Amino acid sequence: MIRGAIRTALAALALAAAPAAPAREADSYRQLQALDARVQSIGWRLVRANAPFCTVTLPAIGLLLQDSHSWSDPAAMRDALGLASDITVGAVAEGSPAQRAGLAANQPVLAIAGKPFPDSPPGDYRRLAALHDRIDDALRGGGTVALTIGTGTGQQTLSIAGEPACASRFELLTGGDSARADGARVLVTRALVDAVAEDDLLAAAIAHELAHNLLRHPQKRTEEGKGWNRIRHDEREADRLSVWLLANAGFDTADAVRFQREWMRGRDWGFLAPTHDAWDERIDMIEEERALIARQAAQGIRPGSHNWSARFPMSREDARP
């Protein structure tokens, strides 16, 4: 499912806010909102299209909330963006139920599942996390969630039905320069999103991290240890599965090759990196998966129908380049 968690990029910006420059603050915040929406939209395409083949799925609506009390100065945050309430829409994934329901960034959210919001001290992220949990609980319980939103003429309650999605969240971070997965979230840095302008290229990076979550790699490392051989196998599996995730979501799988060549090549430590194969070896693995998918496509199998569940997880022997 798609949502931000406790330490979102928006919250990080909030802590750095300076009331002396409200226009600049608002512009910076809107830039982050746009990046967040981009990450959420790519993530939604991936988890929605691959839901038929994921071991764990959850109903989701593609909505990311924002809470002014995630800021150290909630009033300054609301004033900078002209917000009418503490809880508002942060980002909506393109093509999601939330978008089809008409939700848009900065729209006031007044209640979720018929319940108002608890109080929260400034700079506290727990309320925001709990509200996302409330959405999830409602969707799991009845397949829909009721959102009461503010409009120009008053209030309106929307009943939004969830759609099956692979169980993973997506979060934009301000620190670092790449992406990682923690078993439940794909964490994508602003530096990466800024540097990779094409959605298909960015999707290649996000799909790789999503593959780690879907294959439970972080959990397995906790259970089985974090040796170099374990991690290298995980990276090989993620490289391979990412191609299938991209294909089902309608992204150009050739951009998985481009991402290795244009982005990872300059960050490849070669034999000094015991956890990853060299960038050209990773391309070889990606091309193997692309060839399998191409054969399926030649047989009439369309995006969204490439069943990877029997191929993954892979043995260490099969995953090698």
Short mmCIF file of C-alpha atoms in Angstrom, two decimals:
data_model
loop_
_atom_site.label_atom_id
_atom_site.label_comp_id
_atom_site.label_asym_id
_atom_site.label_seq_id
_atom_site.Cartn_x
_atom_site.Cartn_y
_atom_site.Cartn_z
CA MET A 1 0.00 0.00 0.00
CA ILE A 2 1.19 3.51 -0.57
CA ARG A 3 1.68 5.90 2.25
CA GLY A 4 4.40 7.91 3.94
CA ALA A 5 5.73 6.85 7.31
CA ILE A 6 7.08 8.66 10.33
CA ARG A 7 10.18 10.27 8.87
CA THR A 8 8.99 11.60 5.54
CA ALA A 9 10.76 14.15 3.44
CA LEU A 10 7.98 16.58 4.15
CA ALA A 11 8.55 16.26 7.87
CA ALA A 12 12.26 16.79 7.36
CA LEU A 13 11.54 20.00 5.52
CA ALA A 14 9.19 21.01 8.29
CA LEU A 15 11.88 20.87 10.93
CA ALA A 16 14.05 23.15 8.79
CA ALA A 17 11.32 25.71 8.18
CA ALA A 18 12.13 29.38 8.82
CA PRO A 19 9.15 31.73 9.22
CA ALA A 20 11.20 34.64 7.81
CA ALA A 21 10.86 33.33 4.27
CA PRO A 22 7.30 32.00 3.83
CA ALA A 23 7.29 32.19 0.03
CA ARG A 24 10.53 30.25 -0.22
CA GLU A 25 9.25 27.72 2.32
CA ALA A 26 6.05 27.21 0.36
CA ASP A 27 7.95 26.72 -2.90
CA SER A 28 10.31 24.20 -1.32
CA TYR A 29 7.47 22.32 0.25
CA ARG A 30 5.52 22.17 -3.02
CA GLN A 31 8.60 20.87 -4.79
CA LEU A 32 8.83 18.05 -2.28
CA GLN A 33 5.12 17.36 -2.66
CA ALA A 34 5.60 17.00 -6.41
CA LEU A 35 8.49 14.58 -5.92
CA ASP A 36 6.49 12.63 -3.37
CA ALA A 37 3.58 12.37 -5.79
CA ARG A 38 5.94 11.07 -8.45
CA VAL A 39 7.30 8.35 -6.17
CA GLN A 40 3.82 7.41 -5.00
CA SER A 41 2.54 7.20 -8.58
CA ILE A 42 5.37 4.95 -9.74
CA GLY A 43 5.01 2.80 -6.65
CA TRP A 44 1.27 2.49 -7.16
CA ARG A 45 1.70 1.23 -10.71
CA LEU A 46 4.15 -1.41 -9.54
CA VAL A 47 2.23 -2.76 -6.56
CA ARG A 48 -1.14 -2.64 -8.29
CA ALA A 49 -0.06 -4.40 -11.49
CA ASN A 50 1.82 -7.15 -9.66
CA ALA A 51 -0.78 -7.83 -6.98
CA PRO A 52 -1.98 -11.09 -8.64
CA PHE A 53 1.47 -12.60 -8.08
CA CYS A 54 2.43 -11.23 -4.66
CA THR A 55 2.30 -13.50 -1.62
CA VAL A 56 0.92 -10.72 0.57
CA THR A 57 -1.53 -8.13 -0.71
CA LEU A 58 -3.51 -5.41 1.00
CA PRO A 59 -6.33 -3.17 -0.24
CA ALA A 60 -5.03 0.33 -0.92
CA ILE A 61 -6.26 3.64 -2.33
CA GLY A 62 -3.00 5.41 -3.22
CA LEU A 63 -3.28 8.22 -0.67
CA LEU A 64 -0.55 9.95 1.32
CA LEU A 65 -1.64 12.26 4.14
CA GLN A 66 0.25 15.17 5.66
CA ASP A 67 -0.02 16.52 9.20
CA SER A 68 0.97 20.07 10.12
CA HIS A 69 1.87 18.78 13.59
CA SER A 70 4.70 16.81 12.04
CA TRP A 71 6.30 20.27 11.90
CA SER A 72 7.91 21.89 14.90
CA ASP A 73 5.79 24.98 14.07
CA PRO A 74 2.40 23.77 12.76
CA ALA A 75 1.00 27.27 12.32
CA ALA A 76 3.93 28.33 10.12
CA MET A 77 3.46 25.25 7.97
CA ARG A 78 -0.27 25.89 7.54
CA ASP A 79 0.31 29.56 6.78
CA ALA A 80 3.02 28.81 4.21
CA LEU A 81 0.68 26.60 2.19
CA GLY A 82 -2.61 28.23 3.09
CA LEU A 83 -3.93 25.05 4.68
CA ALA A 84 -7.31 25.09 6.35
CA SER A 85 -6.76 22.14 8.69
CA ASP A 86 -4.04 20.16 10.42
CA ILE A 87 -4.60 16.99 8.38
CA THR A 88 -4.61 17.37 4.61
CA VAL A 89 -3.90 15.35 1.49
CA GLY A 90 -0.15 15.16 0.91
CA ALA A 91 0.00 13.28 -2.39
CA VAL A 92 -2.27 11.15 -4.55
CA ALA A 93 -0.97 8.38 -6.78
CA GLU A 94 -1.86 8.75 -10.43
CA GLY A 95 -4.49 6.23 -11.49
CA SER A 96 -5.38 5.32 -7.91
CA PRO A 97 -8.81 5.17 -6.25
CA ALA A 98 -7.88 8.32 -4.33
CA GLN A 99 -7.32 10.21 -7.56
CA ARG A 100 -10.53 8.91 -9.11
CA ALA A 101 -12.38 10.07 -6.00
CA GLY A 102 -11.19 13.61 -6.73
CA LEU A 103 -8.70 13.99 -3.89
CA ALA A 104 -5.91 16.51 -4.45
CA ALA A 105 -2.88 17.81 -2.57
CA ASN A 106 -3.57 20.14 0.38
CA GLN A 107 -7.28 19.27 0.51
CA PRO A 108 -8.52 19.28 4.14
CA VAL A 109 -9.22 15.88 5.69
CA LEU A 110 -11.54 16.20 8.67
CA ALA A 111 -12.27 12.60 9.66
CA ILE A 112 -11.27 9.06 8.72
CA ALA A 113 -13.65 6.12 9.14
CA GLY A 114 -16.07 8.46 10.88
CA LYS A 115 -13.63 9.30 13.66
CA PRO A 116 -12.00 12.66 14.40
CA PHE A 117 -8.30 12.99 15.05
CA PRO A 118 -6.53 12.85 18.41
CA ASP A 119 -4.47 15.79 19.58
CA SER A 120 -0.78 15.80 18.77
CA PRO A 121 2.10 17.92 20.07
CA PRO A 122 4.21 19.78 17.50
CA GLY A 123 7.03 17.81 15.95
CA ASP A 124 5.39 14.44 16.68
CA TYR A 125 4.92 11.99 13.80
CA ARG A 126 2.94 9.33 15.63
CA ARG A 127 -0.46 10.77 14.79
CA LEU A 128 0.30 10.75 11.07
CA ALA A 129 1.43 7.13 11.24
CA ALA A 130 -1.68 6.19 13.21
CA LEU A 131 -3.98 7.83 10.66
CA HIS A 132 -2.43 5.85 7.83
CA ASP A 133 -2.94 2.76 9.97
CA ARG A 134 -6.57 3.73 10.42
CA ILE A 135 -7.04 3.87 6.66
CA ASP A 136 -5.44 0.45 6.30
CA ASP A 137 -7.58 -1.05 9.06
CA ALA A 138 -10.77 0.25 7.48
CA LEU A 139 -9.81 -1.12 4.07
CA ARG A 140 -8.88 -4.50 5.49
CA GLY A 141 -12.06 -4.66 7.52
CA GLY A 142 -14.63 -3.71 4.90
CA GLY A 143 -12.86 -2.97 1.64
CA THR A 144 -13.68 0.75 1.79
CA VAL A 145 -12.67 3.74 3.85
CA ALA A 146 -14.79 6.81 4.61
CA LEU A 147 -12.94 10.12 4.32
CA THR A 148 -14.59 13.35 5.37
CA ILE A 149 -13.04 16.23 3.46
CA GLY A 150 -13.46 19.97 3.51
CA THR A 151 -14.88 21.65 0.42
CA GLY A 152 -15.59 25.21 -0.57
CA THR A 153 -19.17 24.80 0.62
CA GLY A 154 -18.71 22.67 3.72
CA GLN A 155 -17.97 18.99 4.25
CA GLN A 156 -18.29 15.88 2.13
CA THR A 157 -17.81 12.24 3.09
CA LEU A 158 -16.36 10.00 0.41
CA SER A 159 -16.46 6.21 0.53
CA ILE A 160 -13.41 4.98 -1.37
CA ALA A 161 -12.96 1.31 -2.22
CA GLY A 162 -9.49 -0.16 -2.03
CA GLU A 163 -7.83 -2.20 -4.74
CA PRO A 164 -5.46 -5.16 -4.21
CA ALA A 165 -1.82 -4.09 -4.05
CA CYS A 166 1.42 -5.78 -3.09
CA ALA A 167 2.21 -5.01 0.54
CA SER A 168 4.81 -2.25 0.47
CA ARG A 169 4.89 1.45 1.25
CA PHE A 170 6.88 4.15 -0.51
CA GLU A 171 8.62 7.05 1.20
CA LEU A 172 10.62 10.04 -0.01
CA LEU A 173 13.66 10.99 2.08
CA THR A 174 15.78 14.13 1.95
CA GLY A 175 19.07 12.49 3.00
CA GLY A 176 21.30 10.15 1.02
CA ASP A 177 21.63 9.63 -2.72
CA SER A 178 20.02 6.29 -3.61
CA ALA A 179 17.23 3.98 -2.45
CA ARG A 180 16.81 1.09 -0.06
CA ALA A 181 14.19 -1.27 1.34
CA ASP A 182 13.46 -2.21 4.95
CA GLY A 183 10.95 -5.03 4.43
CA ALA A 184 7.87 -2.83 4.63
CA ARG A 185 8.91 0.39 2.88
CA VAL A 186 10.80 1.44 -0.21
CA LEU A 187 12.85 4.47 0.81
CA VAL A 188 13.79 6.75 -2.08
CA THR A 189 15.98 9.80 -1.61
CA ARG A 190 15.31 13.20 -3.07
CA ALA A 191 18.78 13.21 -4.65
CA LEU A 192 17.89 10.14 -6.69
CA VAL A 193 14.47 11.45 -7.75
CA ASP A 194 15.97 14.80 -8.73
CA ALA A 195 18.78 13.16 -10.69
CA VAL A 196 16.61 10.68 -12.60
CA ALA A 197 14.18 12.74 -14.64
CA GLU A 198 12.54 9.91 -16.58
CA ASP A 199 9.86 7.92 -14.78
CA ASP A 200 10.84 4.64 -16.45
CA LEU A 201 14.42 5.03 -15.21
CA LEU A 202 13.29 5.94 -11.70
CA ALA A 203 10.87 3.02 -11.78
CA ALA A 204 13.82 0.68 -12.38
CA ALA A 205 15.40 1.79 -9.10
CA ILE A 206 12.13 1.62 -7.19
CA ALA A 207 11.26 -1.80 -8.63
CA HIS A 208 14.62 -3.18 -7.47
CA GLU A 209 13.93 -2.08 -3.90
CA LEU A 210 10.33 -3.27 -4.08
CA ALA A 211 11.63 -6.70 -5.11
CA HIS A 212 13.63 -6.84 -1.88
CA ASN A 213 10.43 -6.29 0.10
CA LEU A 214 8.33 -8.75 -1.88
CA LEU A 215 10.98 -11.45 -1.46
CA ARG A 216 11.36 -10.64 2.27
CA HIS A 217 15.08 -10.05 1.94
CA PRO A 218 15.40 -7.74 4.98
CA GLN A 219 13.53 -10.26 7.14
CA LYS A 220 15.63 -13.14 5.83
CA ARG A 221 18.82 -11.27 6.65
CA THR A 222 17.60 -10.93 10.22
CA GLU A 223 16.64 -14.60 10.39
CA GLU A 224 19.56 -16.11 8.47
CA GLY A 225 22.36 -13.61 8.89
CA LYS A 226 23.89 -10.83 6.80
CA GLY A 227 26.87 -12.53 5.20
CA TRP A 228 28.18 -11.23 1.91
CA ASN A 229 26.96 -14.30 0.04
CA ARG A 230 23.47 -13.84 1.44
CA ILE A 231 23.35 -10.18 0.45
CA ARG A 232 24.80 -10.77 -3.01
CA HIS A 233 22.18 -13.44 -3.69
CA ASP A 234 19.46 -11.04 -2.54
CA GLU A 235 20.75 -8.37 -4.92
CA ARG A 236 20.75 -10.81 -7.81
CA GLU A 237 17.19 -11.86 -7.08
CA ALA A 238 16.08 -8.24 -6.81
CA ASP A 239 17.73 -7.34 -10.12
CA ARG A 240 15.94 -10.22 -11.81
CA LEU A 241 12.51 -9.79 -10.22
CA SER A 242 12.54 -6.04 -10.83
CA VAL A 243 12.32 -6.67 -14.58
CA TRP A 244 9.07 -8.61 -14.17
CA LEU A 245 7.63 -5.95 -11.89
CA LEU A 246 8.40 -3.28 -14.48
CA ALA A 247 6.97 -5.32 -17.35
CA ASN A 248 3.67 -5.94 -15.58
CA ALA A 249 3.32 -2.25 -14.72
CA GLY A 250 3.86 -1.23 -18.34
CA PHE A 251 7.28 0.37 -17.87
CA ASP A 252 9.99 -0.08 -20.49
CA THR A 253 12.22 -2.86 -19.18
CA ALA A 254 15.08 -1.60 -21.35
CA ASP A 255 15.40 1.21 -18.85
CA ALA A 256 16.47 -1.30 -16.20
CA VAL A 257 19.54 -1.78 -18.40
CA ARG A 258 19.90 1.97 -18.90
CA PHE A 259 19.74 2.56 -15.15
CA GLN A 260 22.65 0.20 -14.59
CA ARG A 261 24.67 1.74 -17.40
CA GLU A 262 23.92 5.40 -16.70
CA TRP A 263 23.51 5.48 -12.92
CA MET A 264 25.12 2.41 -11.34
CA ARG A 265 28.17 2.30 -13.61
CA GLY A 266 29.64 5.38 -11.99
CA ARG A 267 28.98 3.94 -8.53
CA ASP A 268 30.37 0.44 -9.17
CA TRP A 269 33.31 -0.50 -6.95
CA GLY A 270 33.93 -3.66 -8.97
CA PHE A 271 35.68 -6.44 -7.03
CA LEU A 272 35.82 -4.14 -3.99
CA ALA A 273 32.02 -4.42 -3.61
CA PRO A 274 31.40 -7.91 -2.19
CA THR A 275 27.64 -7.45 -1.94
CA HIS A 276 26.92 -6.58 -5.58
CA ASP A 277 27.99 -7.90 -8.95
CA ALA A 278 29.64 -5.50 -11.38
CA TRP A 279 27.25 -3.30 -13.32
CA ASP A 280 27.82 -5.20 -16.59
CA GLU A 281 27.12 -8.53 -14.88
CA ARG A 282 23.93 -7.07 -13.49
CA ILE A 283 22.95 -6.07 -17.01
CA ASP A 284 23.51 -9.67 -18.12
CA MET A 285 21.04 -10.89 -15.49
CA ILE A 286 18.51 -8.25 -16.41
CA GLU A 287 18.79 -9.18 -20.08
CA GLU A 288 18.14 -12.84 -19.22
CA GLU A 289 14.86 -11.90 -17.56
CA ARG A 290 13.95 -9.55 -20.41
CA ALA A 291 14.43 -12.42 -22.85
CA LEU A 292 12.06 -14.63 -20.86
CA ILE A 293 9.45 -11.89 -20.79
CA ALA A 294 9.89 -11.24 -24.51
CA ARG A 295 9.19 -14.90 -25.23
CA GLN A 296 6.01 -14.70 -23.18
CA ALA A 297 4.99 -11.53 -24.99
CA ALA A 298 5.49 -13.31 -28.32
CA GLN A 299 2.99 -15.90 -27.09
CA GLY A 300 0.40 -13.20 -26.44
CA ILE A 301 0.99 -12.59 -22.73
CA ARG A 302 0.39 -8.92 -22.04
CA PRO A 303 1.66 -6.55 -19.31
CA GLY A 304 -0.04 -7.40 -16.04
CA SER A 305 -0.10 -11.11 -16.86
CA HIS A 306 3.57 -12.08 -16.57
CA ASN A 307 3.39 -14.56 -13.69
CA TRP A 308 6.70 -14.51 -11.87
CA SER A 309 5.52 -16.29 -8.73
CA ALA A 310 6.81 -19.72 -9.82
CA ARG A 311 10.25 -18.33 -10.70
CA PHE A 312 10.90 -16.49 -7.45
CA PRO A 313 12.43 -16.96 -4.98
CA MET A 314 15.39 -18.43 -6.84
CA SER A 315 18.16 -20.78 -5.80
CA ARG A 316 21.62 -19.29 -5.52
CA GLU A 317 22.73 -21.29 -8.53
CA ASP A 318 19.84 -20.08 -10.71
CA ALA A 319 20.29 -16.45 -9.66
CA ARG A 320 23.93 -16.23 -10.68
CA PRO A 321 24.80 -14.28 -13.84
#
